[in-house]
């Protein structure tokens, strides 16, 4: 059986959600009675109510949902190219594309509905379809669908900015009161960042970080990680503890990212003069999750587990290792996975009372 990748699963899920929203949106539009398309087509009333409206609603919403789903996918995959365009250019282009798509779909649906459900396609029916496209009802549909598509697009953008699932948790107030959870954290930082910043200058260095974190995205999706935050040249990833351990995704994501950077080495050499390398620290455990802030709300994690993960990553230079893990995480990974971890030392992390035994790993099958 062909296995669907996690990235393709996400794409399919997004398409289904967008289609569902369009179906609900079209039914809500009819509920508000913003238009009476049926008055323009001479078909028996019972057939109209039972068949024509149902066909028009379902077919139109599915087609428009799928088309705008492709637009959303295009925008996601061409973010770097669109970044250079002004917001005015993007808005005007999106508006023109929207009008063309909606007008085309409505024309096809109107002709199909008449040809399928009417006994004859006569001149009167075609004239009534033409009357509809010259009426104020068309403007109502264009405005409503434009608002609907923009709302869907904005929700996607906000959800992407906050991190997957964060927007829903904020809306539902899930973490208004702090709650305990068990999470796994990976802190990943650019090696020799100060040297690179001085070499490239702040503008070119910022472009480097943009490229690196853009290339991190496929690895994050493939390994089911959530991006907790970006801080300068550092990325913090998280998983539900058991999810990150089960397939060793917390380790896999790092080596997946390394392979992406290696594949793109020619680009990095030509653009920046070197291929960036990262170092990572991994630890997990029980932490508190809380909604914080008033002017700017976000979900914050507090506890020893996240602090320890950050401290472990800070020891990479000392041990001259790309990745370090705590003994606790290594033991849990080895319960369900095979990997050749390298035992290092038991050390006293800065600001910690208890000592931690550290492990590393040189390669991992992705």
mmCIF file of C-alpha atoms in Angstrom:
data_model
loop_
_atom_site.group_PDB
_atom_site.id
_atom_site.type_symbol
_atom_site.label_atom_id
_atom_site.label_comp_id
_atom_site.label_asym_id
_atom_site.label_seq_id
_atom_site.Cartn_x
_atom_site.Cartn_y
_atom_site.Cartn_z
ATOM 1 C CA UNK A 1 0.000 0.000 0.000
ATOM 2 C CA UNK A 2 1.331 3.443 -0.946
ATOM 3 C CA UNK A 3 2.186 5.489 2.114
ATOM 4 C CA UNK A 4 1.133 9.135 2.149
ATOM 5 C CA UNK A 5 3.801 11.450 3.528
ATOM 6 C CA UNK A 6 2.973 13.664 6.500
ATOM 7 C CA UNK A 7 3.366 16.759 4.318
ATOM 8 C CA UNK A 8 0.856 15.425 1.758
ATOM 9 C CA UNK A 9 -1.512 14.464 4.584
ATOM 10 C CA UNK A 10 -1.388 18.064 5.790
ATOM 11 C CA UNK A 11 -2.093 19.345 2.273
ATOM 12 C CA UNK A 12 -5.097 16.997 1.916
ATOM 13 C CA UNK A 13 -6.356 18.027 5.362
ATOM 14 C CA UNK A 14 -6.090 21.724 4.437
ATOM 15 C CA UNK A 15 -7.999 21.146 1.188
ATOM 16 C CA UNK A 16 -10.796 19.279 2.996
ATOM 17 C CA UNK A 17 -11.102 21.988 5.649
ATOM 18 C CA UNK A 18 -11.187 24.762 3.033
ATOM 19 C CA UNK A 19 -13.831 22.868 1.006
ATOM 20 C CA UNK A 20 -15.934 22.372 4.150
ATOM 21 C CA UNK A 21 -15.705 26.079 5.031
ATOM 22 C CA UNK A 22 -16.812 27.023 1.515
ATOM 23 C CA UNK A 23 -19.782 24.624 1.673
ATOM 24 C CA UNK A 24 -20.853 26.053 5.041
ATOM 25 C CA UNK A 25 -20.236 29.582 3.757
ATOM 26 C CA UNK A 26 -22.446 29.102 0.699
ATOM 27 C CA UNK A 27 -25.252 27.629 2.795
ATOM 28 C CA UNK A 28 -24.984 30.564 5.194
ATOM 29 C CA UNK A 29 -25.173 32.911 2.205
ATOM 30 C CA UNK A 30 -28.423 31.248 1.121
ATOM 31 C CA UNK A 31 -29.717 31.385 4.694
ATOM 32 C CA UNK A 32 -29.189 35.146 4.710
ATOM 33 C CA UNK A 33 -31.148 35.259 1.436
ATOM 34 C CA UNK A 34 -28.734 37.665 -0.148
ATOM 35 C CA UNK A 35 -29.749 36.438 -3.580
ATOM 36 C CA UNK A 36 -32.623 34.738 -5.352
ATOM 37 C CA UNK A 37 -30.996 33.043 -8.329
ATOM 38 C CA UNK A 38 -34.038 30.866 -8.822
ATOM 39 C CA UNK A 39 -36.108 33.830 -9.983
ATOM 40 C CA UNK A 40 -33.994 33.995 -13.133
ATOM 41 C CA UNK A 41 -34.457 30.382 -14.244
ATOM 42 C CA UNK A 42 -37.817 28.966 -15.304
ATOM 43 C CA UNK A 43 -37.845 25.507 -13.736
ATOM 44 C CA UNK A 44 -40.613 23.886 -11.666
ATOM 45 C CA UNK A 45 -40.422 25.128 -8.075
ATOM 46 C CA UNK A 46 -40.091 21.725 -6.383
ATOM 47 C CA UNK A 47 -37.195 20.707 -8.615
ATOM 48 C CA UNK A 48 -35.568 24.055 -8.083
ATOM 49 C CA UNK A 49 -35.626 23.884 -4.322
ATOM 50 C CA UNK A 50 -34.652 20.228 -4.092
ATOM 51 C CA UNK A 51 -32.171 19.923 -6.919
ATOM 52 C CA UNK A 52 -30.994 23.188 -8.442
ATOM 53 C CA UNK A 53 -30.094 24.936 -5.204
ATOM 54 C CA UNK A 54 -28.451 21.824 -3.810
ATOM 55 C CA UNK A 55 -26.449 21.287 -6.986
ATOM 56 C CA UNK A 56 -25.439 24.943 -7.236
ATOM 57 C CA UNK A 57 -24.403 25.174 -3.599
ATOM 58 C CA UNK A 58 -22.427 21.942 -3.372
ATOM 59 C CA UNK A 59 -20.777 22.150 -6.789
ATOM 60 C CA UNK A 60 -19.906 25.846 -6.546
ATOM 61 C CA UNK A 61 -18.501 25.570 -3.034
ATOM 62 C CA UNK A 62 -16.458 22.447 -3.818
ATOM 63 C CA UNK A 63 -14.975 23.921 -6.988
ATOM 64 C CA UNK A 64 -14.214 27.301 -5.418
ATOM 65 C CA UNK A 65 -12.875 25.659 -2.256
ATOM 66 C CA UNK A 66 -10.536 23.467 -4.305
ATOM 67 C CA UNK A 67 -9.383 26.336 -6.528
ATOM 68 C CA UNK A 68 -8.662 28.622 -3.588
ATOM 69 C CA UNK A 69 -7.000 25.677 -1.868
ATOM 70 C CA UNK A 70 -4.555 25.525 -4.797
ATOM 71 C CA UNK A 71 -3.984 29.275 -4.491
ATOM 72 C CA UNK A 72 -3.253 28.848 -0.787
ATOM 73 C CA UNK A 73 -0.840 25.996 -1.587
ATOM 74 C CA UNK A 74 0.896 28.135 -4.231
ATOM 75 C CA UNK A 75 1.331 30.989 -1.749
ATOM 76 C CA UNK A 76 2.759 28.611 0.872
ATOM 77 C CA UNK A 77 5.285 27.154 -1.571
ATOM 78 C CA UNK A 78 6.345 30.531 -2.989
ATOM 79 C CA UNK A 79 6.605 32.572 0.194
ATOM 80 C CA UNK A 80 10.212 33.558 -0.507
ATOM 81 C CA UNK A 81 9.319 34.849 -3.999
ATOM 82 C CA UNK A 82 6.221 36.694 -2.795
ATOM 83 C CA UNK A 83 8.187 38.299 0.048
ATOM 84 C CA UNK A 84 9.739 40.710 -2.467
ATOM 85 C CA UNK A 85 6.317 41.844 -3.731
ATOM 86 C CA UNK A 86 4.429 44.744 -2.150
ATOM 87 C CA UNK A 87 1.209 44.081 -0.249
ATOM 88 C CA UNK A 88 -0.609 46.282 -2.773
ATOM 89 C CA UNK A 89 0.554 44.083 -5.653
ATOM 90 C CA UNK A 90 -0.509 40.903 -3.829
ATOM 91 C CA UNK A 91 -3.940 42.321 -2.894
ATOM 92 C CA UNK A 92 -4.689 43.571 -6.432
ATOM 93 C CA UNK A 93 -3.528 40.293 -8.007
ATOM 94 C CA UNK A 94 -5.536 38.224 -5.527
ATOM 95 C CA UNK A 95 -8.653 40.361 -6.157
ATOM 96 C CA UNK A 96 -8.418 40.008 -9.945
ATOM 97 C CA UNK A 97 -7.869 36.242 -9.703
ATOM 98 C CA UNK A 98 -10.821 35.978 -7.295
ATOM 99 C CA UNK A 99 -13.216 37.816 -9.630
ATOM 100 C CA UNK A 100 -12.156 35.725 -12.633
ATOM 101 C CA UNK A 101 -12.491 32.424 -10.738
ATOM 102 C CA UNK A 102 -15.880 33.201 -9.169
ATOM 103 C CA UNK A 103 -17.321 34.555 -12.421
ATOM 104 C CA UNK A 104 -16.088 31.507 -14.361
ATOM 105 C CA UNK A 105 -17.396 29.000 -11.798
ATOM 106 C CA UNK A 106 -20.807 30.701 -11.566
ATOM 107 C CA UNK A 107 -21.118 30.655 -15.366
ATOM 108 C CA UNK A 108 -20.275 26.951 -15.548
ATOM 109 C CA UNK A 109 -22.626 26.104 -12.664
ATOM 110 C CA UNK A 110 -25.512 28.101 -14.136
ATOM 111 C CA UNK A 111 -25.196 26.455 -17.560
ATOM 112 C CA UNK A 112 -24.731 22.967 -16.084
ATOM 113 C CA UNK A 113 -27.673 23.270 -13.693
ATOM 114 C CA UNK A 114 -30.013 24.342 -16.486
ATOM 115 C CA UNK A 115 -28.790 21.674 -18.918
ATOM 116 C CA UNK A 116 -28.994 18.891 -16.303
ATOM 117 C CA UNK A 117 -32.267 19.688 -14.565
ATOM 118 C CA UNK A 118 -34.271 21.524 -17.216
ATOM 119 C CA UNK A 119 -36.063 19.509 -19.859
ATOM 120 C CA UNK A 120 -34.860 21.868 -22.573
ATOM 121 C CA UNK A 121 -32.131 24.455 -22.808
ATOM 122 C CA UNK A 122 -34.039 27.213 -24.557
ATOM 123 C CA UNK A 123 -33.317 30.825 -25.299
ATOM 124 C CA UNK A 124 -35.438 32.050 -22.401
ATOM 125 C CA UNK A 125 -33.378 30.101 -19.859
ATOM 126 C CA UNK A 126 -30.122 31.397 -21.316
ATOM 127 C CA UNK A 127 -31.445 34.960 -21.303
ATOM 128 C CA UNK A 128 -32.416 34.602 -17.650
ATOM 129 C CA UNK A 129 -28.922 33.358 -16.837
ATOM 130 C CA UNK A 130 -27.557 36.430 -18.627
ATOM 131 C CA UNK A 131 -29.940 38.642 -16.620
ATOM 132 C CA UNK A 132 -28.532 37.179 -13.417
ATOM 133 C CA UNK A 133 -24.988 38.146 -14.409
ATOM 134 C CA UNK A 134 -26.176 41.704 -15.027
ATOM 135 C CA UNK A 135 -28.030 41.944 -11.718
ATOM 136 C CA UNK A 136 -26.988 43.191 -8.280
ATOM 137 C CA UNK A 137 -27.077 39.583 -7.063
ATOM 138 C CA UNK A 138 -23.808 38.891 -8.879
ATOM 139 C CA UNK A 139 -22.175 41.769 -7.003
ATOM 140 C CA UNK A 140 -23.512 40.349 -3.722
ATOM 141 C CA UNK A 141 -21.966 36.963 -4.482
ATOM 142 C CA UNK A 142 -18.630 38.499 -5.524
ATOM 143 C CA UNK A 143 -18.407 40.599 -2.351
ATOM 144 C CA UNK A 144 -19.483 37.747 -0.073
ATOM 145 C CA UNK A 145 -17.108 35.192 -1.599
ATOM 146 C CA UNK A 146 -14.269 37.729 -1.532
ATOM 147 C CA UNK A 147 -14.813 38.343 2.187
ATOM 148 C CA UNK A 148 -15.028 34.587 2.789
ATOM 149 C CA UNK A 149 -11.819 33.824 0.875
ATOM 150 C CA UNK A 150 -9.933 36.671 2.591
ATOM 151 C CA UNK A 151 -11.095 35.448 6.020
ATOM 152 C CA UNK A 152 -9.874 31.918 5.241
ATOM 153 C CA UNK A 153 -6.561 33.313 3.991
ATOM 154 C CA UNK A 154 -6.092 35.508 7.090
ATOM 155 C CA UNK A 155 -6.836 32.617 9.451
ATOM 156 C CA UNK A 156 -4.221 30.528 7.618
ATOM 157 C CA UNK A 157 -1.668 33.350 7.861
ATOM 158 C CA UNK A 158 -2.352 33.958 11.576
ATOM 159 C CA UNK A 159 -2.261 30.228 12.322
ATOM 160 C CA UNK A 160 1.053 29.960 10.473
ATOM 161 C CA UNK A 161 2.492 32.941 12.360
ATOM 162 C CA UNK A 162 1.416 31.721 15.804
ATOM 163 C CA UNK A 163 2.190 28.060 15.164
ATOM 164 C CA UNK A 164 -0.142 25.205 14.273
ATOM 165 C CA UNK A 165 -2.904 24.759 16.843
ATOM 166 C CA UNK A 166 -2.005 27.849 18.895
ATOM 167 C CA UNK A 167 -4.754 30.053 17.421
ATOM 168 C CA UNK A 168 -7.433 27.486 18.259
ATOM 169 C CA UNK A 169 -6.121 27.110 21.815
ATOM 170 C CA UNK A 170 -6.136 30.898 22.266
ATOM 171 C CA UNK A 171 -9.704 31.196 20.944
ATOM 172 C CA UNK A 172 -10.918 28.387 23.198
ATOM 173 C CA UNK A 173 -9.014 29.775 26.180
ATOM 174 C CA UNK A 174 -7.452 26.369 26.814
ATOM 175 C CA UNK A 175 -4.531 27.791 28.763
ATOM 176 C CA UNK A 176 -6.151 30.750 30.521
ATOM 177 C CA UNK A 177 -5.370 28.804 33.660
ATOM 178 C CA UNK A 178 -1.882 27.217 33.656
ATOM 179 C CA UNK A 179 -1.979 23.487 32.895
ATOM 180 C CA UNK A 180 0.619 20.791 33.307
ATOM 181 C CA UNK A 181 1.792 18.892 30.247
ATOM 182 C CA UNK A 182 4.603 16.523 29.290
ATOM 183 C CA UNK A 183 6.610 17.809 26.368
ATOM 184 C CA UNK A 184 9.878 17.222 24.571
ATOM 185 C CA UNK A 185 12.035 20.163 23.464
ATOM 186 C CA UNK A 186 14.799 20.636 20.914
ATOM 187 C CA UNK A 187 16.829 23.847 21.008
ATOM 188 C CA UNK A 188 18.711 24.393 17.752
ATOM 189 C CA UNK A 189 21.222 27.187 17.211
ATOM 190 C CA UNK A 190 23.422 28.285 14.304
ATOM 191 C CA UNK A 191 27.098 27.447 14.785
ATOM 192 C CA UNK A 192 29.609 30.333 14.667
ATOM 193 C CA UNK A 193 26.739 32.806 14.434
ATOM 194 C CA UNK A 194 28.825 35.793 15.603
ATOM 195 C CA UNK A 195 31.502 35.095 12.975
ATOM 196 C CA UNK A 196 28.895 34.737 10.222
ATOM 197 C CA UNK A 197 27.127 37.942 11.295
ATOM 198 C CA UNK A 198 30.383 39.912 11.105
ATOM 199 C CA UNK A 199 31.293 38.314 7.778
ATOM 200 C CA UNK A 200 27.954 38.889 6.056
ATOM 201 C CA UNK A 201 26.652 42.068 7.641
ATOM 202 C CA UNK A 202 23.273 42.311 9.352
ATOM 203 C CA UNK A 203 21.128 42.360 6.180
ATOM 204 C CA UNK A 204 22.763 39.378 4.471
ATOM 205 C CA UNK A 205 22.897 37.540 7.791
ATOM 206 C CA UNK A 206 19.137 38.019 8.240
ATOM 207 C CA UNK A 207 18.580 36.586 4.758
ATOM 208 C CA UNK A 208 20.702 33.578 5.753
ATOM 209 C CA UNK A 209 18.519 32.950 8.810
ATOM 210 C CA UNK A 210 15.391 33.267 6.657
ATOM 211 C CA UNK A 211 16.724 30.677 4.226
ATOM 212 C CA UNK A 212 17.783 28.286 6.996
ATOM 213 C CA UNK A 213 14.456 28.370 8.803
ATOM 214 C CA UNK A 214 12.614 28.063 5.495
ATOM 215 C CA UNK A 215 14.601 24.871 4.813
ATOM 216 C CA UNK A 216 13.799 23.676 8.328
ATOM 217 C CA UNK A 217 10.069 23.603 7.533
ATOM 218 C CA UNK A 218 9.984 20.301 5.550
ATOM 219 C CA UNK A 219 11.874 18.547 8.349
ATOM 220 C CA UNK A 220 9.491 19.945 10.961
ATOM 221 C CA UNK A 221 6.462 18.748 8.977
ATOM 222 C CA UNK A 222 7.937 15.299 8.304
ATOM 223 C CA UNK A 223 8.778 14.777 11.980
ATOM 224 C CA UNK A 224 5.487 16.137 13.363
ATOM 225 C CA UNK A 225 7.185 18.866 15.386
ATOM 226 C CA UNK A 226 5.718 22.184 16.451
ATOM 227 C CA UNK A 227 7.752 25.358 16.247
ATOM 228 C CA UNK A 228 7.514 26.943 19.677
ATOM 229 C CA UNK A 229 9.506 30.042 18.792
ATOM 230 C CA UNK A 230 12.350 31.596 16.847
ATOM 231 C CA UNK A 231 14.795 33.663 18.896
ATOM 232 C CA UNK A 232 17.449 35.329 16.751
ATOM 233 C CA UNK A 233 19.291 32.477 15.040
ATOM 234 C CA UNK A 234 17.778 29.859 17.349
ATOM 235 C CA UNK A 235 14.709 27.681 16.743
ATOM 236 C CA UNK A 236 12.852 25.865 19.508
ATOM 237 C CA UNK A 237 10.813 22.795 18.517
ATOM 238 C CA UNK A 238 8.437 20.798 20.685
ATOM 239 C CA UNK A 239 6.451 17.547 20.705
ATOM 240 C CA UNK A 240 4.120 15.785 23.059
ATOM 241 C CA UNK A 241 6.680 13.718 24.931
ATOM 242 C CA UNK A 242 5.592 10.267 23.745
ATOM 243 C CA UNK A 243 5.086 11.472 20.156
ATOM 244 C CA UNK A 244 8.606 12.835 19.945
ATOM 245 C CA UNK A 245 10.059 9.662 21.481
ATOM 246 C CA UNK A 246 8.009 7.010 19.654
ATOM 247 C CA UNK A 247 9.789 7.266 16.282
ATOM 248 C CA UNK A 248 12.714 9.274 17.638
ATOM 249 C CA UNK A 249 11.357 12.273 15.736
ATOM 250 C CA UNK A 250 13.246 14.595 18.079
ATOM 251 C CA UNK A 251 16.518 13.173 16.697
ATOM 252 C CA UNK A 252 15.244 12.511 13.187
ATOM 253 C CA UNK A 253 14.270 16.153 12.623
ATOM 254 C CA UNK A 254 17.840 17.334 13.240
ATOM 255 C CA UNK A 255 19.401 14.914 10.758
ATOM 256 C CA UNK A 256 16.623 15.546 8.249
ATOM 257 C CA UNK A 257 17.420 19.257 8.456
ATOM 258 C CA UNK A 258 21.143 18.539 8.014
ATOM 259 C CA UNK A 259 20.410 16.521 4.868
ATOM 260 C CA UNK A 260 18.332 19.392 3.442
ATOM 261 C CA UNK A 261 21.168 21.849 4.046
ATOM 262 C CA UNK A 262 23.591 19.406 2.396
ATOM 263 C CA UNK A 263 21.297 19.051 -0.628
ATOM 264 C CA UNK A 264 21.176 22.835 -0.901
ATOM 265 C CA UNK A 265 24.907 23.282 -0.291
ATOM 266 C CA UNK A 266 25.548 24.681 -3.784
ATOM 267 C CA UNK A 267 22.962 27.417 -3.215
ATOM 268 C CA UNK A 268 24.419 28.364 0.172
ATOM 269 C CA UNK A 269 27.986 28.420 -1.194
ATOM 270 C CA UNK A 270 26.990 30.660 -4.101
ATOM 271 C CA UNK A 271 24.845 32.974 -1.968
ATOM 272 C CA UNK A 272 26.730 33.167 1.334
ATOM 273 C CA UNK A 273 30.104 31.521 0.745
ATOM 274 C CA UNK A 274 29.542 28.637 3.168
ATOM 275 C CA UNK A 275 27.030 25.983 4.213
ATOM 276 C CA UNK A 276 25.465 26.750 7.619
ATOM 277 C CA UNK A 277 25.710 24.176 10.396
ATOM 278 C CA UNK A 278 23.565 23.893 13.497
ATOM 279 C CA UNK A 279 23.903 22.445 16.991
ATOM 280 C CA UNK A 280 21.052 21.064 19.087
ATOM 281 C CA UNK A 281 20.131 20.067 22.617
ATOM 282 C CA UNK A 282 17.234 17.763 23.541
ATOM 283 C CA UNK A 283 15.442 17.170 26.836
ATOM 284 C CA UNK A 284 11.865 16.734 27.994
ATOM 285 C CA UNK A 285 9.582 16.324 30.949
ATOM 286 C CA UNK A 286 6.705 17.937 32.773
ATOM 287 C CA UNK A 287 6.186 21.659 32.277
ATOM 288 C CA UNK A 288 3.459 24.249 32.792
ATOM 289 C CA UNK A 289 1.644 25.717 29.785
ATOM 290 C CA UNK A 290 -0.018 29.118 30.157
ATOM 291 C CA UNK A 291 -1.514 31.894 28.065
ATOM 292 C CA UNK A 292 0.479 35.056 28.748
ATOM 293 C CA UNK A 293 0.337 38.707 27.753
ATOM 294 C CA UNK A 294 -2.422 41.229 27.197
ATOM 295 C CA UNK A 295 -1.410 43.456 24.256
ATOM 296 C CA UNK A 296 0.209 40.428 22.610
ATOM 297 C CA UNK A 297 -1.024 37.014 23.658
ATOM 298 C CA UNK A 298 0.936 33.812 23.250
ATOM 299 C CA UNK A 299 1.282 30.334 24.719
ATOM 300 C CA UNK A 300 4.316 30.063 27.013
ATOM 301 C CA UNK A 301 6.058 27.047 28.548
ATOM 302 C CA UNK A 302 7.563 27.207 32.025
ATOM 303 C CA UNK A 303 9.550 24.590 33.874
ATOM 304 C CA UNK A 304 12.801 22.760 34.405
ATOM 305 C CA UNK A 305 12.490 20.626 31.245
ATOM 306 C CA UNK A 306 12.663 23.539 28.812
ATOM 307 C CA UNK A 307 15.451 25.248 30.761
ATOM 308 C CA UNK A 308 17.483 22.028 30.826
ATOM 309 C CA UNK A 309 17.093 21.547 27.063
ATOM 310 C CA UNK A 310 18.465 25.055 26.502
ATOM 311 C CA UNK A 311 21.404 24.419 28.865
ATOM 312 C CA UNK A 312 22.223 21.115 27.140
ATOM 313 C CA UNK A 313 22.362 22.840 23.765
ATOM 314 C CA UNK A 314 24.778 25.344 25.290
ATOM 315 C CA UNK A 315 27.252 22.507 25.986
ATOM 316 C CA UNK A 316 27.641 21.496 22.313
ATOM 317 C CA UNK A 317 30.732 23.654 21.806
ATOM 318 C CA UNK A 318 32.351 22.311 24.982
ATOM 319 C CA UNK A 319 31.984 18.710 23.783
ATOM 320 C CA UNK A 320 32.523 19.595 20.099
ATOM 321 C CA UNK A 321 29.284 17.830 19.195
ATOM 322 C CA UNK A 322 26.444 18.818 16.860
ATOM 323 C CA UNK A 323 23.738 17.284 19.031
ATOM 324 C CA UNK A 324 23.435 16.443 22.727
ATOM 325 C CA UNK A 325 20.671 14.584 24.568
ATOM 326 C CA UNK A 326 19.924 13.887 28.207
ATOM 327 C CA UNK A 327 20.179 10.327 29.527
ATOM 328 C CA UNK A 328 16.448 10.271 30.257
ATOM 329 C CA UNK A 329 15.545 10.992 26.623
ATOM 330 C CA UNK A 330 18.067 8.466 25.274
ATOM 331 C CA UNK A 331 16.721 5.674 27.491
ATOM 332 C CA UNK A 332 13.148 6.358 26.375
ATOM 333 C CA UNK A 333 14.121 6.465 22.683
ATOM 334 C CA UNK A 334 15.932 3.113 22.917
ATOM 335 C CA UNK A 335 12.775 1.436 24.216
ATOM 336 C CA UNK A 336 11.208 1.650 20.741
ATOM 337 C CA UNK A 337 14.109 2.499 18.406
ATOM 338 C CA UNK A 338 17.599 1.321 17.540
ATOM 339 C CA UNK A 339 20.299 3.982 17.503
ATOM 340 C CA UNK A 340 24.019 4.174 18.252
ATOM 341 C CA UNK A 341 24.169 6.806 20.957
ATOM 342 C CA UNK A 342 27.559 7.849 22.314
ATOM 343 C CA UNK A 343 27.826 8.217 26.085
ATOM 344 C CA UNK A 344 29.741 11.327 27.127
ATOM 345 C CA UNK A 345 29.987 12.726 30.663
ATOM 346 C CA UNK A 346 27.839 13.502 33.648
ATOM 347 C CA UNK A 347 28.041 17.246 34.167
ATOM 348 C CA UNK A 348 26.646 20.030 36.298
ATOM 349 C CA UNK A 349 24.630 22.290 34.038
ATOM 350 C CA UNK A 350 24.761 25.995 34.768
ATOM 351 C CA UNK A 351 22.053 26.979 37.248
ATOM 352 C CA UNK A 352 21.060 23.343 37.957
ATOM 353 C CA UNK A 353 21.461 21.420 41.211
ATOM 354 C CA UNK A 354 21.257 17.904 39.789
ATOM 355 C CA UNK A 355 23.898 16.562 37.427
ATOM 356 C CA UNK A 356 22.899 15.339 33.949
ATOM 357 C CA UNK A 357 24.532 12.586 31.897
ATOM 358 C CA UNK A 358 24.875 13.620 28.273
ATOM 359 C CA UNK A 359 24.799 11.533 25.101
ATOM 360 C CA UNK A 360 25.419 12.306 21.450
ATOM 361 C CA UNK A 361 24.858 10.616 18.093
ATOM 362 C CA UNK A 362 26.737 10.957 14.798
ATOM 363 C CA UNK A 363 24.164 9.625 12.342
ATOM 364 C CA UNK A 364 20.525 8.600 12.245
ATOM 365 C CA UNK A 365 18.436 7.070 9.474
ATOM 366 C CA UNK A 366 15.788 9.541 8.310
#
